[in-house]
PDB file of C-alpha atoms in Angstrom:
ATOM      1  CA  MET T   1     -16.250  -5.781 -42.071  1.00  0.00           C
ATOM      2  CA  SER T   2     -18.560  -6.424 -44.982  1.00  0.00           C
ATOM      3  CA  VAL T   3     -17.240  -6.156 -48.510  1.00  0.00           C
ATOM      4  CA  ALA T   4     -18.155  -2.835 -50.091  1.00  0.00           C
ATOM      5  CA  THR T   5     -20.911  -2.985 -52.689  1.00  0.00           C
ATOM      6  CA  ARG T   6     -19.726  -1.962 -56.148  1.00  0.00           C
ATOM      7  CA  VAL T   7     -21.842   0.337 -58.319  1.00  0.00           C
ATOM      8  CA  ILE T   8     -21.290  -0.344 -62.023  1.00  0.00           C
ATOM      9  CA  PRO T   9     -22.688   1.605 -64.969  1.00  0.00           C
ATOM     10  CA  CYS T  10     -23.234  -0.564 -68.054  1.00  0.00           C
ATOM     11  CA  LEU T  11     -22.763   0.883 -71.502  1.00  0.00           C
ATOM     12  CA  ASP T  12     -24.473  -1.094 -74.269  1.00  0.00           C
ATOM     13  CA  VAL T  13     -22.539  -0.169 -77.397  1.00  0.00           C
ATOM     14  CA  ASP T  14     -23.650  -0.497 -81.011  1.00  0.00           C
ATOM     15  CA  ALA T  15     -21.326   0.686 -83.797  1.00  0.00           C
ATOM     16  CA  GLY T  16     -19.385   2.898 -81.416  1.00  0.00           C
ATOM     17  CA  ARG T  17     -22.380   4.590 -79.741  1.00  0.00           C
ATOM     18  CA  VAL T  18     -24.086   3.876 -76.419  1.00  0.00           C
ATOM     19  CA  VAL T  19     -27.665   2.667 -76.887  1.00  0.00           C
ATOM     20  CA  LYS T  20     -30.454   1.639 -74.541  1.00  0.00           C
ATOM     21  CA  GLY T  21     -33.799  -0.024 -75.011  1.00  0.00           C
ATOM     22  CA  VAL T  22     -36.408  -2.030 -73.135  1.00  0.00           C
ATOM     23  CA  ASN T  23     -35.985  -5.833 -73.074  1.00  0.00           C
ATOM     24  CA  PHE T  24     -33.164  -5.316 -75.600  1.00  0.00           C
ATOM     25  CA  ALA T  25     -35.478  -3.783 -78.231  1.00  0.00           C
ATOM     26  CA  ASN T  26     -36.233  -0.270 -79.554  1.00  0.00           C
ATOM     27  CA  LEU T  27     -32.685   0.948 -78.972  1.00  0.00           C
ATOM     28  CA  ARG T  28     -32.100   4.683 -78.743  1.00  0.00           C
ATOM     29  CA  ASP T  29     -28.851   6.639 -78.782  1.00  0.00           C
ATOM     30  CA  ALA T  30     -27.464   7.557 -75.372  1.00  0.00           C
ATOM     31  CA  GLY T  31     -24.151   9.158 -76.270  1.00  0.00           C
ATOM     32  CA  ASP T  32     -20.433   8.655 -76.854  1.00  0.00           C
ATOM     33  CA  PRO T  33     -19.036   5.743 -74.819  1.00  0.00           C
ATOM     34  CA  VAL T  34     -15.706   7.331 -73.962  1.00  0.00           C
ATOM     35  CA  GLU T  35     -17.336  10.569 -72.798  1.00  0.00           C
ATOM     36  CA  LEU T  36     -19.891   8.694 -70.699  1.00  0.00           C
ATOM     37  CA  ALA T  37     -17.191   6.462 -69.238  1.00  0.00           C
ATOM     38  CA  LYS T  38     -15.178   9.512 -68.248  1.00  0.00           C
ATOM     39  CA  LEU T  39     -18.244  11.087 -66.606  1.00  0.00           C
ATOM     40  CA  TYR T  40     -18.969   7.924 -64.605  1.00  0.00           C
ATOM     41  CA  GLY T  41     -15.355   7.706 -63.501  1.00  0.00           C
ATOM     42  CA  GLU T  42     -15.602  11.261 -62.196  1.00  0.00           C
ATOM     43  CA  GLN T  43     -18.912  10.446 -60.454  1.00  0.00           C
ATOM     44  CA  GLY T  44     -17.258   7.631 -58.508  1.00  0.00           C
ATOM     45  CA  ALA T  45     -18.228   4.477 -60.396  1.00  0.00           C
ATOM     46  CA  ASP T  46     -16.334   1.469 -59.038  1.00  0.00           C
ATOM     47  CA  GLU T  47     -16.108  -0.244 -62.419  1.00  0.00           C
ATOM     48  CA  LEU T  48     -17.463   0.090 -65.949  1.00  0.00           C
ATOM     49  CA  THR T  49     -18.980  -2.563 -68.192  1.00  0.00           C
ATOM     50  CA  PHE T  50     -19.113  -2.255 -71.976  1.00  0.00           C
ATOM     51  CA  LEU T  51     -21.344  -4.684 -73.863  1.00  0.00           C
ATOM     52  CA  ASP T  52     -21.087  -4.720 -77.652  1.00  0.00           C
ATOM     53  CA  VAL T  53     -24.738  -5.514 -78.328  1.00  0.00           C
ATOM     54  CA  THR T  54     -24.376  -6.293 -82.022  1.00  0.00           C
ATOM     55  CA  ALA T  55     -20.861  -7.740 -81.781  1.00  0.00           C
ATOM     56  CA  SER T  56     -20.604  -8.276 -85.511  1.00  0.00           C
ATOM     57  CA  SER T  57     -17.179  -8.675 -87.041  1.00  0.00           C
ATOM     58  CA  GLY T  58     -17.599  -5.296 -88.695  1.00  0.00           C
ATOM     59  CA  ASN T  59     -17.880  -3.606 -85.319  1.00  0.00           C
ATOM     60  CA  ARG T  60     -14.842  -5.307 -83.861  1.00  0.00           C
ATOM     61  CA  GLU T  61     -12.245  -2.674 -84.727  1.00  0.00           C
ATOM     62  CA  THR T  62     -14.589   0.025 -83.402  1.00  0.00           C
ATOM     63  CA  THR T  63     -14.814  -1.866 -80.109  1.00  0.00           C
ATOM     64  CA  TYR T  64     -11.049  -2.278 -79.678  1.00  0.00           C
ATOM     65  CA  ASP T  65     -10.515   1.406 -80.457  1.00  0.00           C
ATOM     66  CA  MET T  66     -13.211   2.424 -77.956  1.00  0.00           C
ATOM     67  CA  VAL T  67     -11.692   0.214 -75.245  1.00  0.00           C
ATOM     68  CA  SER T  68      -8.204   1.644 -75.715  1.00  0.00           C
ATOM     69  CA  ARG T  69      -9.476   5.247 -75.749  1.00  0.00           C
ATOM     70  CA  THR T  70     -11.484   4.602 -72.586  1.00  0.00           C
ATOM     71  CA  ALA T  71      -8.584   2.905 -70.794  1.00  0.00           C
ATOM     72  CA  GLU T  72      -6.399   5.951 -71.512  1.00  0.00           C
ATOM     73  CA  GLN T  73      -8.857   8.272 -69.766  1.00  0.00           C
ATOM     74  CA  VAL T  74     -10.640   6.233 -67.104  1.00  0.00           C
ATOM     75  CA  PHE T  75      -8.753   4.541 -64.295  1.00  0.00           C
ATOM     76  CA  ILE T  76     -11.233   2.058 -62.860  1.00  0.00           C
ATOM     77  CA  PRO T  77     -11.672  -1.598 -63.857  1.00  0.00           C
ATOM     78  CA  LEU T  78     -13.191  -2.035 -67.297  1.00  0.00           C
ATOM     79  CA  THR T  79     -15.149  -5.156 -68.311  1.00  0.00           C
ATOM     80  CA  VAL T  80     -15.857  -5.705 -72.000  1.00  0.00           C
ATOM     81  CA  GLY T  81     -18.265  -8.298 -73.386  1.00  0.00           C
ATOM     82  CA  GLY T  82     -20.172  -9.122 -76.548  1.00  0.00           C
ATOM     83  CA  GLY T  83     -19.088 -11.579 -79.206  1.00  0.00           C
ATOM     84  CA  VAL T  84     -16.144 -12.982 -77.229  1.00  0.00           C
ATOM     85  CA  ARG T  85     -15.640 -16.466 -78.662  1.00  0.00           C
ATOM     86  CA  SER T  86     -12.012 -17.442 -78.161  1.00  0.00           C
ATOM     87  CA  ILE T  87      -8.807 -17.108 -76.167  1.00  0.00           C
ATOM     88  CA  ALA T  88      -7.572 -14.794 -78.941  1.00  0.00           C
ATOM     89  CA  ASP T  89     -10.558 -12.447 -78.451  1.00  0.00           C
ATOM     90  CA  VAL T  90      -9.839 -12.252 -74.720  1.00  0.00           C
ATOM     91  CA  ASP T  91      -6.145 -11.656 -75.321  1.00  0.00           C
ATOM     92  CA  ARG T  92      -6.820  -8.820 -77.728  1.00  0.00           C
ATOM     93  CA  LEU T  93      -9.332  -7.104 -75.437  1.00  0.00           C
ATOM     94  CA  LEU T  94      -6.922  -7.292 -72.495  1.00  0.00           C
ATOM     95  CA  ARG T  95      -4.161  -5.833 -74.665  1.00  0.00           C
ATOM     96  CA  ALA T  96      -6.514  -3.027 -75.729  1.00  0.00           C
ATOM     97  CA  GLY T  97      -7.001  -2.069 -72.077  1.00  0.00           C
ATOM     98  CA  ALA T  98      -9.833  -4.193 -70.691  1.00  0.00           C
ATOM     99  CA  ASP T  99      -9.341  -5.528 -67.146  1.00  0.00           C
ATOM    100  CA  LYS T 100     -12.024  -8.205 -67.413  1.00  0.00           C
ATOM    101  CA  VAL T 101     -13.841  -9.867 -70.276  1.00  0.00           C
ATOM    102  CA  GLY T 102     -17.483 -10.918 -70.335  1.00  0.00           C
ATOM    103  CA  VAL T 103     -18.443 -14.199 -71.990  1.00  0.00           C
ATOM    104  CA  ASN T 104     -21.987 -15.366 -72.669  1.00  0.00           C
ATOM    105  CA  THR T 105     -23.147 -17.162 -75.824  1.00  0.00           C
ATOM    106  CA  ALA T 106     -19.797 -18.815 -76.620  1.00  0.00           C
ATOM    107  CA  ALA T 107     -19.682 -20.364 -73.139  1.00  0.00           C
ATOM    108  CA  ILE T 108     -23.138 -21.845 -73.611  1.00  0.00           C
ATOM    109  CA  ALA T 109     -22.059 -23.336 -76.929  1.00  0.00           C
ATOM    110  CA  ARG T 110     -18.809 -24.680 -75.451  1.00  0.00           C
ATOM    111  CA  PRO T 111     -18.526 -24.528 -71.634  1.00  0.00           C
ATOM    112  CA  GLU T 112     -14.858 -25.628 -71.781  1.00  0.00           C
ATOM    113  CA  LEU T 113     -14.077 -22.099 -72.972  1.00  0.00           C
ATOM    114  CA  ILE T 114     -14.591 -20.901 -69.382  1.00  0.00           C
ATOM    115  CA  ALA T 115     -11.894 -23.205 -68.043  1.00  0.00           C
ATOM    116  CA  GLU T 116      -9.565 -22.354 -70.942  1.00  0.00           C
ATOM    117  CA  ILE T 117      -9.827 -18.617 -70.295  1.00  0.00           C
ATOM    118  CA  ALA T 118      -9.436 -19.069 -66.529  1.00  0.00           C
ATOM    119  CA  ASP T 119      -6.380 -21.305 -66.997  1.00  0.00           C
ATOM    120  CA  ARG T 120      -4.723 -18.904 -69.422  1.00  0.00           C
ATOM    121  CA  PHE T 121      -5.500 -15.516 -67.868  1.00  0.00           C
ATOM    122  CA  GLY T 122      -6.798 -16.260 -64.355  1.00  0.00           C
ATOM    123  CA  SER T 123     -10.375 -16.407 -63.095  1.00  0.00           C
ATOM    124  CA  GLN T 124     -10.247 -12.744 -62.095  1.00  0.00           C
ATOM    125  CA  VAL T 125     -10.481 -11.645 -65.745  1.00  0.00           C
ATOM    126  CA  LEU T 126     -13.527 -13.760 -66.571  1.00  0.00           C
ATOM    127  CA  VAL T 127     -17.055 -12.454 -66.028  1.00  0.00           C
ATOM    128  CA  LEU T 128     -19.739 -14.963 -66.977  1.00  0.00           C
ATOM    129  CA  SER T 129     -22.676 -12.979 -68.319  1.00  0.00           C
ATOM    130  CA  ALA T 130     -25.986 -14.821 -67.919  1.00  0.00           C
ATOM    131  CA  ASP T 131     -29.066 -13.437 -69.664  1.00  0.00           C
ATOM    132  CA  VAL T 132     -31.868 -15.090 -67.736  1.00  0.00           C
ATOM    133  CA  ARG T 133     -35.637 -15.114 -68.074  1.00  0.00           C
ATOM    134  CA  ARG T 134     -38.521 -16.889 -66.419  1.00  0.00           C
ATOM    135  CA  ARG T 135     -39.648 -20.050 -68.154  1.00  0.00           C
ATOM    136  CA  ARG T 136     -42.869 -19.724 -70.115  1.00  0.00           C
ATOM    137  CA  GLY T 137     -45.117 -22.301 -71.733  1.00  0.00           C
ATOM    138  CA  ASP T 138     -46.495 -22.118 -75.276  1.00  0.00           C
ATOM    139  CA  SER T 139     -49.321 -19.914 -74.027  1.00  0.00           C
ATOM    140  CA  GLY T 140     -46.816 -17.378 -72.684  1.00  0.00           C
ATOM    141  CA  ALA T 141     -47.735 -18.131 -69.068  1.00  0.00           C
ATOM    142  CA  PHE T 142     -44.950 -18.620 -66.523  1.00  0.00           C
ATOM    143  CA  THR T 143     -44.252 -22.282 -65.817  1.00  0.00           C
ATOM    144  CA  GLY T 144     -41.796 -21.859 -62.935  1.00  0.00           C
ATOM    145  CA  GLY T 145     -38.029 -21.636 -62.849  1.00  0.00           C
ATOM    146  CA  PHE T 146     -35.552 -19.644 -64.916  1.00  0.00           C
ATOM    147  CA  GLU T 147     -33.666 -20.414 -68.114  1.00  0.00           C
ATOM    148  CA  VAL T 148     -30.552 -19.025 -69.749  1.00  0.00           C
ATOM    149  CA  THR T 149     -31.075 -17.255 -73.087  1.00  0.00           C
ATOM    150  CA  THR T 150     -28.911 -16.146 -75.999  1.00  0.00           C
ATOM    151  CA  HIS T 151     -29.160 -13.439 -78.644  1.00  0.00           C
ATOM    152  CA  GLY T 152     -30.189 -10.701 -76.234  1.00  0.00           C
ATOM    153  CA  GLY T 153     -32.857 -12.792 -74.571  1.00  0.00           C
ATOM    154  CA  ARG T 154     -34.576 -13.733 -77.816  1.00  0.00           C
ATOM    155  CA  GLN T 155     -33.603 -17.397 -77.883  1.00  0.00           C
ATOM    156  CA  GLY T 156     -34.180 -19.812 -75.023  1.00  0.00           C
ATOM    157  CA  THR T 157     -31.690 -22.605 -74.368  1.00  0.00           C
ATOM    158  CA  GLY T 158     -33.683 -24.809 -72.018  1.00  0.00           C
ATOM    159  CA  ILE T 159     -30.725 -24.635 -69.611  1.00  0.00           C
ATOM    160  CA  ASP T 160     -31.696 -24.063 -65.971  1.00  0.00           C
ATOM    161  CA  ALA T 161     -30.232 -20.686 -65.017  1.00  0.00           C
ATOM    162  CA  VAL T 162     -29.379 -21.521 -61.394  1.00  0.00           C
ATOM    163  CA  GLU T 163     -27.619 -24.749 -62.376  1.00  0.00           C
ATOM    164  CA  TRP T 164     -25.759 -22.933 -65.164  1.00  0.00           C
ATOM    165  CA  CYS T 165     -24.436 -20.271 -62.779  1.00  0.00           C
ATOM    166  CA  ALA T 166     -23.221 -22.962 -60.366  1.00  0.00           C
ATOM    167  CA  ARG T 167     -21.546 -24.900 -63.161  1.00  0.00           C
ATOM    168  CA  THR T 168     -19.743 -21.883 -64.627  1.00  0.00           C
ATOM    169  CA  ALA T 169     -18.427 -20.949 -61.186  1.00  0.00           C
ATOM    170  CA  GLU T 170     -16.988 -24.455 -60.856  1.00  0.00           C
ATOM    171  CA  LEU T 171     -15.429 -24.202 -64.320  1.00  0.00           C
ATOM    172  CA  GLY T 172     -13.524 -21.071 -63.323  1.00  0.00           C
ATOM    173  CA  ALA T 173     -15.639 -17.948 -63.847  1.00  0.00           C
ATOM    174  CA  GLY T 174     -14.425 -15.146 -61.564  1.00  0.00           C
ATOM    175  CA  GLU T 175     -17.824 -13.519 -61.150  1.00  0.00           C
ATOM    176  CA  ILE T 176     -21.304 -13.746 -62.600  1.00  0.00           C
ATOM    177  CA  LEU T 177     -23.213 -10.898 -64.212  1.00  0.00           C
ATOM    178  CA  LEU T 178     -26.811 -11.969 -63.652  1.00  0.00           C
ATOM    179  CA  ASN T 179     -29.051 -10.102 -66.043  1.00  0.00           C
ATOM    180  CA  SER T 180     -32.814 -10.445 -65.738  1.00  0.00           C
ATOM    181  CA  MET T 181     -34.217 -10.199 -69.252  1.00  0.00           C
ATOM    182  CA  ASP T 182     -37.736  -9.847 -67.827  1.00  0.00           C
ATOM    183  CA  ALA T 183     -36.702  -6.779 -65.835  1.00  0.00           C
ATOM    184  CA  ASP T 184     -34.284  -5.253 -68.376  1.00  0.00           C
ATOM    185  CA  GLY T 185     -35.111  -1.631 -69.079  1.00  0.00           C
ATOM    186  CA  THR T 186     -38.442  -1.787 -67.232  1.00  0.00           C
ATOM    187  CA  LYS T 187     -37.224   0.269 -64.226  1.00  0.00           C
ATOM    188  CA  ASP T 188     -39.484  -1.823 -61.976  1.00  0.00           C
ATOM    189  CA  GLY T 189     -36.630  -3.015 -59.759  1.00  0.00           C
ATOM    190  CA  PHE T 190     -34.205  -5.934 -59.824  1.00  0.00           C
ATOM    191  CA  ASP T 191     -35.464  -9.526 -59.957  1.00  0.00           C
ATOM    192  CA  LEU T 192     -34.916 -10.348 -56.280  1.00  0.00           C
ATOM    193  CA  GLU T 193     -36.218 -13.900 -56.577  1.00  0.00           C
ATOM    194  CA  LEU T 194     -33.595 -14.700 -59.212  1.00  0.00           C
ATOM    195  CA  ILE T 195     -30.769 -13.220 -57.109  1.00  0.00           C
ATOM    196  CA  GLU T 196     -31.908 -15.154 -54.027  1.00  0.00           C
ATOM    197  CA  LEU T 197     -31.927 -18.424 -55.977  1.00  0.00           C
ATOM    198  CA  VAL T 198     -28.445 -18.030 -57.472  1.00  0.00           C
ATOM    199  CA  ARG T 199     -26.660 -16.625 -54.406  1.00  0.00           C
ATOM    200  CA  PRO T 200     -26.484 -19.830 -52.286  1.00  0.00           C
ATOM    201  CA  GLU T 201     -25.229 -21.836 -55.274  1.00  0.00           C
ATOM    202  CA  ILE T 202     -22.034 -19.847 -55.917  1.00  0.00           C
ATOM    203  CA  SER T 203     -19.158 -18.540 -53.816  1.00  0.00           C
ATOM    204  CA  ILE T 204     -17.913 -15.994 -56.383  1.00  0.00           C
ATOM    205  CA  PRO T 205     -19.146 -12.381 -56.645  1.00  0.00           C
ATOM    206  CA  LEU T 206     -22.614 -11.828 -58.102  1.00  0.00           C
ATOM    207  CA  ILE T 207     -23.487  -8.696 -60.093  1.00  0.00           C
ATOM    208  CA  ALA T 208     -27.211  -7.897 -60.298  1.00  0.00           C
ATOM    209  CA  SER T 209     -28.413  -6.394 -63.569  1.00  0.00           C
ATOM    210  CA  GLY T 210     -31.750  -5.482 -65.081  1.00  0.00           C
ATOM    211  CA  GLY T 211     -34.578  -3.351 -63.747  1.00  0.00           C
ATOM    212  CA  ALA T 212     -33.025  -0.461 -61.804  1.00  0.00           C
ATOM    213  CA  GLY T 213     -35.331   2.544 -61.891  1.00  0.00           C
ATOM    214  CA  LYS T 214     -34.916   4.513 -58.660  1.00  0.00           C
ATOM    215  CA  VAL T 215     -32.453   4.827 -55.778  1.00  0.00           C
ATOM    216  CA  GLY T 216     -34.585   2.554 -53.615  1.00  0.00           C
ATOM    217  CA  ASP T 217     -34.152  -0.376 -56.025  1.00  0.00           C
ATOM    218  CA  PHE T 218     -30.477  -1.004 -55.290  1.00  0.00           C
ATOM    219  CA  ALA T 219     -30.361  -1.904 -51.589  1.00  0.00           C
ATOM    220  CA  PRO T 220     -32.920  -4.744 -51.910  1.00  0.00           C
ATOM    221  CA  ALA T 221     -30.738  -6.342 -54.594  1.00  0.00           C
ATOM    222  CA  VAL T 222     -27.739  -6.251 -52.255  1.00  0.00           C
ATOM    223  CA  ARG T 223     -29.777  -7.644 -49.383  1.00  0.00           C
ATOM    224  CA  ALA T 224     -30.952 -10.424 -51.720  1.00  0.00           C
ATOM    225  CA  GLY T 225     -27.320 -11.404 -52.263  1.00  0.00           C
ATOM    226  CA  ALA T 226     -25.719  -9.175 -54.917  1.00  0.00           C
ATOM    227  CA  ASP T 227     -22.116  -8.058 -54.376  1.00  0.00           C
ATOM    228  CA  ALA T 228     -22.448  -5.383 -57.056  1.00  0.00           C
ATOM    229  CA  VAL T 229     -25.320  -3.555 -58.736  1.00  0.00           C
ATOM    230  CA  LEU T 230     -25.310  -2.634 -62.403  1.00  0.00           C
ATOM    231  CA  ALA T 231     -27.533  -0.180 -64.245  1.00  0.00           C
ATOM    232  CA  ALA T 232     -27.640   1.586 -67.583  1.00  0.00           C
ATOM    233  CA  SER T 233     -30.428   3.903 -68.698  1.00  0.00           C
ATOM    234  CA  VAL T 234     -31.013   5.558 -65.308  1.00  0.00           C
ATOM    235  CA  PHE T 235     -27.400   6.751 -65.474  1.00  0.00           C
ATOM    236  CA  HIS T 236     -27.214   7.511 -69.212  1.00  0.00           C
ATOM    237  CA  PHE T 237     -30.272   9.747 -69.242  1.00  0.00           C
ATOM    238  CA  GLY T 238     -29.331  11.571 -66.038  1.00  0.00           C
ATOM    239  CA  GLU T 239     -32.157  10.217 -63.871  1.00  0.00           C
ATOM    240  CA  LEU T 240     -29.663   9.066 -61.220  1.00  0.00           C
ATOM    241  CA  THR T 241     -25.979   9.604 -60.546  1.00  0.00           C
ATOM    242  CA  ILE T 242     -23.516   7.101 -59.113  1.00  0.00           C
ATOM    243  CA  GLY T 243     -23.433   9.277 -55.991  1.00  0.00           C
ATOM    244  CA  ASP T 244     -27.219   9.091 -55.594  1.00  0.00           C
ATOM    245  CA  VAL T 245     -27.043   5.289 -55.580  1.00  0.00           C
ATOM    246  CA  LYS T 246     -24.122   5.138 -53.139  1.00  0.00           C
ATOM    247  CA  ASP T 247     -25.849   7.587 -50.789  1.00  0.00           C
ATOM    248  CA  ALA T 248     -28.980   5.422 -50.816  1.00  0.00           C
ATOM    249  CA  LEU T 249     -26.973   2.259 -50.110  1.00  0.00           C
ATOM    250  CA  ARG T 250     -25.157   3.989 -47.220  1.00  0.00           C
ATOM    251  CA  ALA T 251     -28.465   5.255 -45.840  1.00  0.00           C
ATOM    252  CA  ASP T 252     -29.637   1.635 -45.843  1.00  0.00           C
ATOM    253  CA  GLY T 253     -26.663   0.619 -43.714  1.00  0.00           C
ATOM    254  CA  LEU T 254     -24.707  -0.994 -46.548  1.00  0.00           C
ATOM    255  CA  SER T 255     -20.973  -0.542 -47.152  1.00  0.00           C
ATOM    256  CA  VAL T 256     -19.873   1.211 -50.346  1.00  0.00           C
ATOM    257  CA  ARG T 257     -16.523   2.405 -51.619  1.00  0.00           C
TER     258      ARG T 257
END
């Protein structure tokens, strides 16, 4: 029996509102996070992911309040990421009602944080979020391979993305949210090459993110190695429902919840 593929809506939140752009730019308002979360719960989402895209200290209280209000109304696992830098941040988010916490930039700055969180709370609460893009030379041409980025894909790190995913899994990450910055918001489909490269290197669940545009985009990502598929704007603007995606996965012979 194959493990059922999870379908996860992602809500990018800025100052208490859901926003969506293309390649993390030109953000536009997509609604109230708690209302959208409730809708997705009713549609049959397996989990929800909230990403605080500005994650400034001023937005922190807004984020905790949003998490607790969502947890009161929606009864599926809730992952919250954005600006998580310490054990204390994780502790507070879990107390507010998050089931899992996403870590990105802080783990790149100090990889030991992954092991510290896993040791304290268990690997199952830790989602390593990797914002990945194809390497480019000074001319802008692709040079081969993938690198991890920070600051919403704007800053390269020089770190090989496949090696980074393998290392974070060894350090104790419970799953990896693999976000293709090249595909983000384009609706041209998931980056299958990236998924296929990371999959053999890790034994933990892999969530594919970035590029979903139509129902036919999801099954190829699963066949490439994703255990879960994540999307944002196609759900927020009513182009697809969770049910549409699950029906398409079933029609392709894949197991869903």
